[in-house]
Amino acid sequence: NICNVFKEKFKTLYNCVSYEAADMQVLKHELNTCIVNSDANDYNVTSELVSKAIKKLKIGKNDSWLPHTSDSIIHGTNVLHEYLAILFNIMIRHGHSPYGMLVGTMVPLPKGRWKSKRDSENYRAIPLGSLLGKLLDLIIIFKEGEKLETDNLQFGYKQGVSTTMCTSILRETVSYYTTK
């Protein structure tokens, strides 16, 4: 029953924003144009780059689909790094990802220590993704990070800032206006 409560809650939440099929087709066309105009052969993932990305993985993290943790990658040998580089290069050249890298598992987490864990409204969902997907994300960030831009108002998933900062700004703003 608990599982069904969260299933319905997240199904509603993640399907509540409507979209226009025509807008999605325009976006798909723009992305395909970018892909066609690039040469995957110019994008080479080396075993050294894989090793650098592996050093950024946290220990004890689970994969969303496979029965292993990040420890098996972190403690892998240089031969594993070479095979992963080959895998990533093949994926990039052929524009295809294995099914397991596309699977995610939604996990409910309590929003705060002081909120009731008995109320489903006090949970947020986080997706657990593939460890190899995380590794590929890190490699892309290493290679293309300077080209990626975020908004100054983004607090999560950004180096040097956290959602705690966002909460502090919100509290200070509310405090400012309630005291005036």
GROMACS .gro file of N, CA and C in nm:
model
  540
    1ASN      N    1   0.082  -0.120   0.000
    1ASN     CA    2   0.000   0.000   0.000
    1ASN      C    3   0.086   0.126   0.000
    2ILE      N    4   0.194   0.123   0.078
    2ILE     CA    5   0.284   0.240   0.084
    2ILE      C    6   0.345   0.265  -0.054
    3CYS      N    7   0.386   0.159  -0.118
    3CYS     CA    8   0.444   0.171  -0.252
    3CYS      C    9   0.344   0.236  -0.349
    4ASN      N   10   0.219   0.195  -0.342
    4ASN     CA   11   0.117   0.251  -0.431
    4ASN      C   12   0.090   0.398  -0.402
    5VAL      N   13   0.097   0.438  -0.275
    5VAL     CA   14   0.079   0.579  -0.240
    5VAL      C   15   0.184   0.664  -0.311
    6PHE      N   16   0.311   0.621  -0.301
    6PHE     CA   17   0.418   0.697  -0.364
    6PHE      C   18   0.413   0.687  -0.516
    7LYS      N   19   0.373   0.572  -0.567
    7LYS     CA   20   0.362   0.556  -0.712
    7LYS      C   21   0.262   0.656  -0.768
    8GLU      N   22   0.146   0.665  -0.708
    8GLU     CA   23   0.043   0.757  -0.756
    8GLU      C   24   0.086   0.903  -0.736
    9LYS      N   25   0.148   0.930  -0.623
    9LYS     CA   26   0.194   1.066  -0.592
    9LYS      C   27   0.294   1.114  -0.697
   10PHE      N   28   0.395   1.033  -0.727
   10PHE     CA   29   0.499   1.073  -0.822
   10PHE      C   30   0.448   1.068  -0.966
   11LYS      N   31   0.357   0.976  -0.995
   11LYS     CA   32   0.298   0.971  -1.129
   11LYS      C   33   0.223   1.101  -1.158
   12THR      N   34   0.146   1.146  -1.059
   12THR     CA   35   0.072   1.271  -1.074
   12THR      C   36   0.168   1.389  -1.086
   13LEU      N   37   0.266   1.393  -0.998
   13LEU     CA   38   0.362   1.504  -0.996
   13LEU      C   39   0.439   1.516  -1.127
   14TYR      N   40   0.492   1.404  -1.176
   14TYR     CA   41   0.578   1.410  -1.294
   14TYR      C   42   0.503   1.408  -1.426
   15ASN      N   43   0.372   1.403  -1.419
   15ASN     CA   44   0.292   1.412  -1.542
   15ASN      C   45   0.196   1.532  -1.539
   16CYS      N   46   0.218   1.625  -1.445
   16CYS     CA   47   0.124   1.736  -1.428
   16CYS      C   48   0.150   1.852  -1.524
   17VAL      N   49   0.265   1.857  -1.586
   17VAL     CA   50   0.296   1.967  -1.677
   17VAL      C   51   0.259   1.922  -1.819
   18SER      N   52   0.166   1.996  -1.877
   18SER     CA   53   0.126   1.960  -2.013
   18SER      C   54   0.230   2.012  -2.112
   19TYR      N   55   0.230   1.956  -2.228
   19TYR     CA   56   0.321   2.001  -2.333
   19TYR      C   57   0.252   1.983  -2.468
   20GLU      N   58   0.301   2.059  -2.563
   20GLU     CA   59   0.248   2.052  -2.697
   20GLU      C   60   0.336   1.960  -2.780
   21ALA      N   61   0.275   1.866  -2.848
   21ALA     CA   62   0.350   1.772  -2.932
   21ALA      C   63   0.433   1.846  -3.037
   22ALA      N   64   0.378   1.953  -3.092
   22ALA     CA   65   0.450   2.030  -3.195
   22ALA      C   66   0.577   2.092  -3.136
   23ASP      N   67   0.569   2.143  -3.012
   23ASP     CA   68   0.687   2.200  -2.947
   23ASP      C   69   0.795   2.093  -2.926
   24MET      N   70   0.751   1.974  -2.890
   24MET     CA   71   0.847   1.865  -2.870
   24MET      C   72   0.913   1.825  -3.002
   25GLN      N   73   0.838   1.829  -3.111
   25GLN     CA   74   0.895   1.797  -3.242
   25GLN      C   75   0.999   1.901  -3.283
   26VAL      N   76   0.973   2.029  -3.254
   26VAL     CA   77   1.070   2.135  -3.285
   26VAL      C   78   1.198   2.112  -3.205
   27LEU      N   79   1.183   2.082  -3.077
   27LEU     CA   80   1.299   2.057  -2.992
   27LEU      C   81   1.378   1.934  -3.040
   28LYS      N   82   1.306   1.830  -3.076
   28LYS     CA   83   1.370   1.709  -3.128
   28LYS      C   84   1.447   1.739  -3.256
   29HIS      N   85   1.388   1.819  -3.344
   29HIS     CA   86   1.455   1.857  -3.468
   29HIS      C   87   1.583   1.936  -3.440
   30GLU      N   88   1.575   2.032  -3.346
   30GLU     CA   89   1.694   2.112  -3.311
   30GLU      C   90   1.805   2.023  -3.256
   31LEU      N   91   1.770   1.928  -3.170
   31LEU     CA   92   1.871   1.838  -3.114
   31LEU      C   93   1.932   1.749  -3.223
   32ASN      N   94   1.847   1.696  -3.311
   32ASN     CA   95   1.898   1.612  -3.419
   32ASN      C   96   1.989   1.691  -3.512
   33THR      N   97   1.958   1.818  -3.536
   33THR     CA   98   2.043   1.903  -3.619
   33THR      C   99   2.180   1.919  -3.556
   34CYS      N  100   2.183   1.939  -3.424
   34CYS     CA  101   2.311   1.952  -3.353
   34CYS      C  102   2.392   1.824  -3.365
   35ILE      N  103   2.325   1.712  -3.354
   35ILE     CA  104   2.395   1.583  -3.361
   35ILE      C  105   2.449   1.559  -3.501
   36VAL      N  106   2.368   1.587  -3.602
   36VAL     CA  107   2.410   1.566  -3.741
   36VAL      C  108   2.528   1.656  -3.776
   37ASN      N  109   2.530   1.777  -3.722
   37ASN     CA  110   2.638   1.872  -3.754
   37ASN      C  111   2.764   1.850  -3.672
   38SER      N  112   2.766   1.749  -3.588
   38SER     CA  113   2.887   1.720  -3.511
   38SER      C  114   2.946   1.589  -3.559
   39ASP      N  115   3.073   1.572  -3.534
   39ASP     CA  116   3.142   1.450  -3.576
   39ASP      C  117   3.182   1.372  -3.451
   40ALA      N  118   3.116   1.260  -3.427
   40ALA     CA  119   3.144   1.180  -3.308
   40ALA      C  120   3.287   1.129  -3.307
   41ASN      N  121   3.350   1.119  -3.423
   41ASN     CA  122   3.488   1.072  -3.428
   41ASN      C  123   3.584   1.172  -3.365
   42ASP      N  124   3.543   1.299  -3.355
   42ASP     CA  125   3.626   1.400  -3.291
   42ASP      C  126   3.619   1.391  -3.138
   43TYR      N  127   3.527   1.315  -3.088
   43TYR     CA  128   3.503   1.306  -2.945
   43TYR      C  129   3.560   1.174  -2.895
   44ASN      N  130   3.677   1.178  -2.835
   44ASN     CA  131   3.743   1.055  -2.793
   44ASN      C  132   3.753   1.048  -2.641
   45VAL      N  133   3.702   0.940  -2.584
   45VAL     CA  134   3.713   0.916  -2.440
   45VAL      C  135   3.832   0.824  -2.417
   46THR      N  136   3.926   0.868  -2.336
   46THR     CA  137   4.045   0.789  -2.307
   46THR      C  138   4.030   0.718  -2.173
   47SER      N  139   4.110   0.616  -2.151
   47SER     CA  140   4.107   0.545  -2.022
   47SER      C  141   4.153   0.639  -1.910
   48GLU      N  142   4.239   0.736  -1.942
   48GLU     CA  143   4.283   0.833  -1.841
   48GLU      C  144   4.165   0.921  -1.798
   49LEU      N  145   4.082   0.960  -1.894
   49LEU     CA  146   3.964   1.041  -1.863
   49LEU      C  147   3.865   0.959  -1.779
   50VAL      N  148   3.850   0.832  -1.812
   50VAL     CA  149   3.764   0.742  -1.733
   50VAL      C  150   3.817   0.733  -1.591
   51SER      N  151   3.949   0.718  -1.575
   51SER     CA  152   4.011   0.710  -1.442
   51SER      C  153   3.985   0.837  -1.362
   52LYS      N  154   3.997   0.951  -1.427
   52LYS     CA  155   3.972   1.080  -1.361
   52LYS      C  156   3.828   1.089  -1.313
   53ALA      N  157   3.734   1.044  -1.397
   53ALA     CA  158   3.592   1.047  -1.361
   53ALA      C  159   3.562   0.949  -1.247
   54ILE      N  160   3.624   0.833  -1.250
   54ILE     CA  161   3.603   0.733  -1.144
   54ILE      C  162   3.644   0.789  -1.009
   55LYS      N  163   3.748   0.871  -1.006
   55LYS     CA  164   3.794   0.930  -0.880
   55LYS      C  165   3.689   1.023  -0.819
   56LYS      N  166   3.595   1.069  -0.899
   56LYS     CA  167   3.489   1.158  -0.850
   56LYS      C  168   3.366   1.082  -0.797
   57LEU      N  169   3.359   0.951  -0.825
   57LEU     CA  170   3.247   0.872  -0.776
   57LEU      C  171   3.254   0.857  -0.624
   58LYS      N  172   3.139   0.853  -0.560
   58LYS     CA  173   3.131   0.832  -0.416
   58LYS      C  174   3.121   0.683  -0.388
   59ILE      N  175   3.181   0.639  -0.279
   59ILE     CA  176   3.178   0.496  -0.246
   59ILE      C  177   3.039   0.456  -0.195
   60GLY      N  178   3.006   0.330  -0.214
   60GLY     CA  179   2.883   0.274  -0.160
   60GLY      C  180   2.754   0.314  -0.228
   61LYS      N  181   2.760   0.374  -0.347
   61LYS     CA  182   2.639   0.415  -0.418
   61LYS      C  183   2.585   0.298  -0.502
   62ASN      N  184   2.454   0.280  -0.501
   62ASN     CA  185   2.391   0.172  -0.576
   62ASN      C  186   2.361   0.211  -0.719
   63ASP      N  187   2.359   0.112  -0.805
   63ASP     CA  188   2.316   0.130  -0.942
   63ASP      C  189   2.164   0.112  -0.944
   64SER      N  190   2.096   0.179  -1.034
   64SER     CA  191   1.949   0.169  -1.039
   64SER      C  192   1.901   0.035  -1.092
   65TRP      N  193   1.984  -0.033  -1.166
   65TRP     CA  194   1.938  -0.151  -1.237
   65TRP      C  195   2.026  -0.273  -1.213
   66LEU      N  196   2.157  -0.251  -1.209
   66LEU     CA  197   2.250  -0.362  -1.192
   66LEU      C  198   2.279  -0.388  -1.044
   67PRO      N  199   2.314  -0.512  -1.010
   67PRO     CA  200   2.332  -0.547  -0.868
   67PRO      C  201   2.471  -0.518  -0.813
   68HIS      N  202   2.531  -0.407  -0.851
   68HIS     CA  203   2.662  -0.373  -0.796
   68HIS      C  204   2.663  -0.229  -0.749
   69THR      N  205   2.766  -0.195  -0.672
   69THR     CA  206   2.777  -0.058  -0.621
   69THR      C  207   2.895   0.012  -0.688
   70SER      N  208   2.908   0.139  -0.656
   70SER     CA  209   3.017   0.218  -0.713
   70SER      C  210   3.154   0.163  -0.671
   71ASP      N  211   3.159   0.091  -0.560
   71ASP     CA  212   3.286   0.035  -0.512
   71ASP      C  213   3.349  -0.058  -0.617
   72SER      N  214   3.264  -0.133  -0.690
   72SER     CA  215   3.318  -0.225  -0.791
   72SER      C  216   3.385  -0.150  -0.904
   73ILE      N  217   3.341  -0.028  -0.933
   73ILE     CA  218   3.406   0.053  -1.036
   73ILE      C  219   3.528   0.124  -0.979
   74ILE      N  220   3.513   0.179  -0.859
   74ILE     CA  221   3.622   0.253  -0.795
   74ILE      C  222   3.744   0.165  -0.774
   75HIS      N  223   3.721   0.040  -0.734
   75HIS     CA  224   3.833  -0.050  -0.706
   75HIS      C  225   3.871  -0.136  -0.826
   76GLY      N  226   3.814  -0.105  -0.943
   76GLY     CA  227   3.848  -0.178  -1.064
   76GLY      C  228   3.989  -0.145  -1.111
   77THR      N  229   4.042  -0.229  -1.195
   77THR     CA  230   4.179  -0.210  -1.245
   77THR      C  231   4.180  -0.120  -1.368
   78ASN      N  232   4.300  -0.091  -1.414
   78ASN     CA  233   4.315  -0.010  -1.536
   78ASN      C  234   4.254  -0.078  -1.658
   79VAL      N  235   4.247  -0.210  -1.656
   79VAL     CA  236   4.185  -0.283  -1.767
   79VAL      C  237   4.037  -0.247  -1.774
   80LEU      N  238   3.970  -0.236  -1.659
   80LEU     CA  239   3.831  -0.193  -1.657
   80LEU      C  240   3.818  -0.053  -1.716
   81HIS      N  241   3.910   0.037  -1.682
   81HIS     CA  242   3.907   0.173  -1.734
   81HIS      C  243   3.918   0.174  -1.886
   82GLU      N  244   4.003   0.087  -1.938
   82GLU     CA  245   4.020   0.078  -2.083
   82GLU      C  246   3.892   0.027  -2.150
   83TYR      N  247   3.830  -0.077  -2.090
   83TYR     CA  248   3.706  -0.130  -2.147
   83TYR      C  249   3.593  -0.028  -2.139
   84LEU      N  250   3.586   0.047  -2.031
   84LEU     CA  251   3.483   0.150  -2.020
   84LEU      C  252   3.505   0.260  -2.123
   85ALA      N  253   3.630   0.296  -2.149
   85ALA     CA  254   3.660   0.396  -2.253
   85ALA      C  255   3.613   0.345  -2.389
   86ILE      N  256   3.638   0.219  -2.416
   86ILE     CA  257   3.593   0.159  -2.543
   86ILE      C  258   3.441   0.163  -2.551
   87LEU      N  259   3.373   0.123  -2.442
   87LEU     CA  260   3.227   0.124  -2.439
   87LEU      C  261   3.173   0.264  -2.466
   88PHE      N  262   3.227   0.365  -2.396
   88PHE     CA  263   3.177   0.501  -2.414
   88PHE      C  264   3.204   0.553  -2.555
   89ASN      N  265   3.319   0.522  -2.612
   89ASN     CA  266   3.348   0.564  -2.749
   89ASN      C  267   3.252   0.499  -2.849
   90ILE      N  268   3.222   0.372  -2.829
   90ILE     CA  269   3.127   0.303  -2.917
   90ILE      C  270   2.988   0.365  -2.904
   91MET      N  271   2.947   0.394  -2.780
   91MET     CA  272   2.816   0.455  -2.758
   91MET      C  273   2.807   0.590  -2.828
   92ILE      N  274   2.911   0.670  -2.816
   92ILE     CA  275   2.910   0.803  -2.878
   92ILE      C  276   2.909   0.792  -3.030
   93ARG      N  277   2.989   0.705  -3.084
   93ARG     CA  278   2.998   0.692  -3.230
   93ARG      C  279   2.869   0.639  -3.292
   94HIS      N  280   2.802   0.548  -3.219
   94HIS     CA  281   2.681   0.487  -3.274
   94HIS      C  282   2.553   0.553  -3.224
   95GLY      N  283   2.565   0.646  -3.129
   95GLY     CA  284   2.448   0.716  -3.078
   95GLY      C  285   2.349   0.625  -3.009
   96HIS      N  286   2.399   0.527  -2.937
   96HIS     CA  287   2.313   0.430  -2.871
   96HIS      C  288   2.363   0.402  -2.729
   97SER      N  289   2.270   0.393  -2.635
   97SER     CA  290   2.303   0.357  -2.497
   97SER      C  291   2.236   0.225  -2.461
   98PRO      N  292   2.305   0.140  -2.387
   98PRO     CA  293   2.240   0.016  -2.342
   98PRO      C  294   2.121   0.048  -2.252
   99TYR      N  295   2.023  -0.039  -2.253
   99TYR     CA  296   1.900  -0.019  -2.176
   99TYR      C  297   1.930   0.014  -2.030
  100GLY      N  298   2.023  -0.058  -1.969
  100GLY     CA  299   2.053  -0.040  -1.828
  100GLY      C  300   2.101   0.100  -1.792
  101MET      N  301   2.158   0.171  -1.887
  101MET     CA  302   2.203   0.307  -1.861
  101MET      C  303   2.089   0.407  -1.869
  102LEU      N  304   1.976   0.366  -1.923
  102LEU     CA  305   1.862   0.455  -1.939
  102LEU      C  306   1.758   0.437  -1.828
  103VAL      N  307   1.775   0.333  -1.747
  103VAL     CA  308   1.679   0.301  -1.643
  103VAL      C  309   1.707   0.384  -1.518
  104GLY      N  310   1.601   0.435  -1.458
  104GLY     CA  311   1.614   0.508  -1.333
  104GLY      C  312   1.511   0.457  -1.234
  105THR      N  313   1.542   0.465  -1.108
  105THR     CA  314   1.450   0.423  -1.004
  105THR      C  315   1.420   0.542  -0.915
  106MET      N  316   1.292   0.575  -0.899
  106MET     CA  317   1.252   0.685  -0.813
  106MET      C  318   1.248   0.637  -0.669
  107VAL      N  319   1.317   0.709  -0.581
  107VAL     CA  320   1.324   0.673  -0.441
  107VAL      C  321   1.270   0.790  -0.358
  108PRO      N  322   1.173   0.763  -0.269
  108PRO     CA  323   1.122   0.872  -0.185
  108PRO      C  324   1.217   0.900  -0.068
  109LEU      N  325   1.248   1.027  -0.046
  109LEU     CA  326   1.331   1.069   0.067
  109LEU      C  327   1.255   1.173   0.149
  110PRO      N  328   1.268   1.166   0.282
  110PRO     CA  329   1.203   1.270   0.364
  110PRO      C  330   1.260   1.407   0.332
  111LYS      N  331   1.174   1.510   0.332
  111LYS     CA  332   1.217   1.647   0.300
  111LYS      C  333   1.296   1.711   0.413
  112GLY      N  334   1.273   1.670   0.535
  112GLY     CA  335   1.345   1.732   0.646
  112GLY      C  336   1.338   1.645   0.771
  113ARG      N  337   1.430   1.672   0.862
  113ARG     CA  338   1.437   1.594   0.986
  113ARG      C  339   1.316   1.615   1.075
  114TRP      N  340   1.261   1.735   1.073
  114TRP     CA  341   1.158   1.770   1.170
  114TRP      C  342   1.017   1.745   1.119
  115LYS      N  343   1.004   1.702   0.997
  115LYS     CA  344   0.871   1.678   0.942
  115LYS      C  345   0.830   1.532   0.967
  116SER      N  346   0.701   1.511   0.976
  116SER     CA  347   0.648   1.378   1.002
  116SER      C  348   0.677   1.284   0.884
  117LYS      N  349   0.731   1.169   0.916
  117LYS     CA  350   0.759   1.070   0.812
  117LYS      C  351   0.634   0.988   0.780
  118ARG      N  352   0.526   1.013   0.852
  118ARG     CA  353   0.400   0.943   0.829
  118ARG      C  354   0.315   1.009   0.721
  119ASP      N  355   0.351   1.131   0.684
  119ASP     CA  356   0.275   1.206   0.585
  119ASP      C  357   0.349   1.203   0.451
  120SER      N  358   0.285   1.148   0.349
  120SER     CA  359   0.351   1.134   0.219
  120SER      C  360   0.384   1.270   0.156
  121GLU      N  361   0.319   1.378   0.202
  121GLU     CA  362   0.348   1.512   0.151
  121GLU      C  363   0.488   1.559   0.192
  122ASN      N  364   0.546   1.494   0.291
  122ASN     CA  365   0.677   1.534   0.342
  122ASN      C  366   0.792   1.457   0.277
  123TYR      N  367   0.767   1.401   0.161
  123TYR     CA  368   0.870   1.327   0.088
  123TYR      C  369   0.892   1.390  -0.049
  124ARG      N  370   1.013   1.376  -0.099
  124ARG     CA  371   1.046   1.417  -0.235
  124ARG      C  372   1.107   1.296  -0.304
  125ALA      N  373   1.101   1.294  -0.432
  125ALA     CA  374   1.156   1.180  -0.507
  125ALA      C  375   1.291   1.218  -0.565
  126ILE      N  376   1.384   1.127  -0.554
  126ILE     CA  377   1.510   1.144  -0.624
  126ILE      C  378   1.529   1.023  -0.715
  127PRO      N  379   1.584   1.044  -0.831
  127PRO     CA  380   1.606   0.930  -0.920
  127PRO      C  381   1.744   0.869  -0.897
  128LEU      N  382   1.747   0.738  -0.883
  128LEU     CA  383   1.874   0.667  -0.883
  128LEU      C  384   1.900   0.626  -1.026
  129GLY      N  385   2.013   0.665  -1.079
  129GLY     CA  386   2.046   0.633  -1.217
  129GLY      C  387   2.155   0.528  -1.224
  130SER      N  388   2.197   0.503  -1.343
  130SER     CA  389   2.303   0.407  -1.371
  130SER      C  390   2.438   0.464  -1.328
  131LEU      N  391   2.521   0.380  -1.268
  131LEU     CA  392   2.656   0.423  -1.233
  131LEU      C  393   2.737   0.455  -1.357
  132LEU      N  394   2.717   0.377  -1.463
  132LEU     CA  395   2.790   0.405  -1.587
  132LEU      C  396   2.739   0.536  -1.650
  133GLY      N  397   2.611   0.565  -1.633
  133GLY     CA  398   2.557   0.691  -1.680
  133GLY      C  399   2.617   0.808  -1.604
  134LYS      N  400   2.633   0.791  -1.473
  134LYS     CA  401   2.696   0.894  -1.390
  134LYS      C  402   2.841   0.915  -1.434
  135LEU      N  403   2.908   0.807  -1.462
  135LEU     CA  404   3.047   0.814  -1.509
  135LEU      C  405   3.056   0.888  -1.642
  136LEU      N  406   2.965   0.859  -1.734
  136LEU     CA  407   2.964   0.927  -1.863
  136LEU      C  408   2.931   1.076  -1.844
  137ASP      N  409   2.838   1.107  -1.752
  137ASP     CA  410   2.808   1.248  -1.722
  137ASP      C  411   2.934   1.321  -1.677
  138LEU      N  412   3.010   1.260  -1.587
  138LEU     CA  413   3.133   1.322  -1.537
  138LEU      C  414   3.234   1.345  -1.650
  139ILE      N  415   3.245   1.248  -1.738
  139ILE     CA  416   3.338   1.260  -1.852
  139ILE      C  417   3.296   1.376  -1.941
  140ILE      N  418   3.168   1.386  -1.970
  140ILE     CA  419   3.118   1.497  -2.053
  140ILE      C  420   3.143   1.630  -1.984
  141ILE      N  421   3.122   1.636  -1.853
  141ILE     CA  422   3.148   1.760  -1.780
  141ILE      C  423   3.296   1.796  -1.786
  142PHE      N  424   3.384   1.697  -1.773
  142PHE     CA  425   3.528   1.724  -1.783
  142PHE      C  426   3.564   1.779  -1.920
  143LYS      N  427   3.504   1.719  -2.024
  143LYS     CA  428   3.540   1.759  -2.160
  143LYS      C  429   3.469   1.886  -2.207
  144GLU      N  430   3.345   1.907  -2.163
  144GLU     CA  431   3.264   2.015  -2.218
  144GLU      C  432   3.214   2.113  -2.111
  145GLY      N  433   3.257   2.098  -1.988
  145GLY     CA  434   3.205   2.176  -1.877
  145GLY      C  435   3.207   2.326  -1.896
  146GLU      N  436   3.312   2.378  -1.960
  146GLU     CA  437   3.320   2.524  -1.979
  146GLU      C  438   3.213   2.575  -2.075
  147LYS      N  439   3.154   2.486  -2.154
  147LYS     CA  440   3.049   2.527  -2.248
  147LYS      C  441   2.910   2.523  -2.183
  148LEU      N  442   2.901   2.460  -2.066
  148LEU     CA  443   2.771   2.445  -2.000
  148LEU      C  444   2.748   2.564  -1.908
  149GLU      N  445   2.633   2.627  -1.922
  149GLU     CA  446   2.599   2.743  -1.841
  149GLU      C  447   2.472   2.715  -1.762
  150THR      N  448   2.466   2.774  -1.642
  150THR     CA  449   2.345   2.762  -1.561
  150THR      C  450   2.301   2.901  -1.520
  151ASP      N  451   2.180   2.910  -1.475
  151ASP     CA  452   2.125   3.036  -1.427
  151ASP      C  453   2.183   3.067  -1.289
  152ASN      N  454   2.199   3.196  -1.259
  152ASN     CA  455   2.250   3.236  -1.127
  152ASN      C  456   2.155   3.196  -1.015
  153LEU      N  457   2.030   3.171  -1.047
  153LEU     CA  458   1.933   3.132  -0.947
  153LEU      C  459   1.925   2.981  -0.927
  154GLN      N  460   2.009   2.905  -0.997
  154GLN     CA  461   2.012   2.761  -0.977
  154GLN      C  462   2.102   2.730  -0.859
  155PHE      N  463   2.051   2.651  -0.764
  155PHE     CA  464   2.126   2.620  -0.645
  155PHE      C  465   2.164   2.473  -0.635
  156GLY      N  466   2.089   2.385  -0.696
  156GLY     CA  467   2.119   2.243  -0.689
  156GLY      C  468   2.202   2.200  -0.808
  157TYR      N  469   2.277   2.093  -0.792
  157TYR     CA  470   2.357   2.033  -0.899
  157TYR      C  471   2.455   2.132  -0.960
  158LYS      N  472   2.513   2.215  -0.875
  158LYS     CA  473   2.604   2.317  -0.923
  158LYS      C  474   2.718   2.329  -0.822
  159GLN      N  475   2.839   2.326  -0.871
  159GLN     CA  476   2.956   2.329  -0.784
  159GLN      C  477   2.963   2.460  -0.707
  160GLY      N  478   2.989   2.450  -0.577
  160GLY     CA  479   3.008   2.567  -0.494
  160GLY      C  480   2.881   2.625  -0.433
  161VAL      N  481   2.765   2.569  -0.466
  161VAL     CA  482   2.639   2.615  -0.407
  161VAL      C  483   2.556   2.494  -0.366
  162SER      N  484   2.457   2.518  -0.282
  162SER     CA  485   2.370   2.407  -0.241
  162SER      C  486   2.228   2.458  -0.223
  163THR      N  487   2.136   2.365  -0.212
  163THR     CA  488   1.997   2.403  -0.191
  163THR      C  489   1.979   2.465  -0.052
  164THR      N  490   2.072   2.439   0.040
  164THR     CA  491   2.068   2.503   0.171
  164THR      C  492   2.080   2.654   0.156
  165MET      N  493   2.162   2.699   0.062
  165MET     CA  494   2.177   2.842   0.036
  165MET      C  495   2.044   2.900  -0.012
  166CYS      N  496   1.974   2.827  -0.095
  166CYS     CA  497   1.845   2.872  -0.146
  166CYS      C  498   1.746   2.886  -0.030
  167THR      N  499   1.745   2.789   0.059
  167THR     CA  500   1.657   2.794   0.176
  167THR      C  501   1.689   2.913   0.263
  168SER      N  502   1.817   2.941   0.283
  168SER     CA  503   1.858   3.057   0.364
  168SER      C  504   1.811   3.187   0.301
  169ILE      N  505   1.825   3.200   0.171
  169ILE     CA  506   1.782   3.321   0.101
  169ILE      C  507   1.630   3.337   0.115
  170LEU      N  508   1.557   3.228   0.101
  170LEU     CA  509   1.412   3.233   0.115
  170LEU      C  510   1.373   3.279   0.256
  171ARG      N  511   1.435   3.220   0.357
  171ARG     CA  512   1.404   3.257   0.496
  171ARG      C  513   1.438   3.404   0.524
  172GLU      N  514   1.551   3.449   0.476
  172GLU     CA  515   1.590   3.589   0.496
  172GLU      C  516   1.493   3.684   0.426
  173THR      N  517   1.451   3.648   0.306
  173THR     CA  518   1.357   3.731   0.232
  173THR      C  519   1.223   3.739   0.304
  174VAL      N  520   1.172   3.624   0.349
  174VAL     CA  521   1.047   3.622   0.423
  174VAL      C  522   1.061   3.704   0.551
  175SER      N  523   1.170   3.688   0.621
  175SER     CA  524   1.195   3.761   0.745
  175SER      C  525   1.199   3.912   0.718
  176TYR      N  526   1.265   3.952   0.613
  176TYR     CA  527   1.276   4.092   0.576
  176TYR      C  528   1.137   4.154   0.556
  177TYR      N  529   1.055   4.086   0.475
  177TYR     CA  530   0.923   4.141   0.444
  177TYR      C  531   0.825   4.132   0.561
  178THR      N  532   0.838   4.032   0.645
  178THR     CA  533   0.745   4.023   0.758
  178THR      C  534   0.780   4.124   0.869
  179THR      N  535   0.905   4.167   0.877
  179THR     CA  536   0.943   4.267   0.978
  179THR      C  537   0.922   4.409   0.930
  180LYS      N  538   0.899   4.430   0.804
  180LYS     CA  539   0.882   4.568   0.751
  180LYS      C  540   0.737   4.610   0.755
   0.00000   0.00000   0.00000
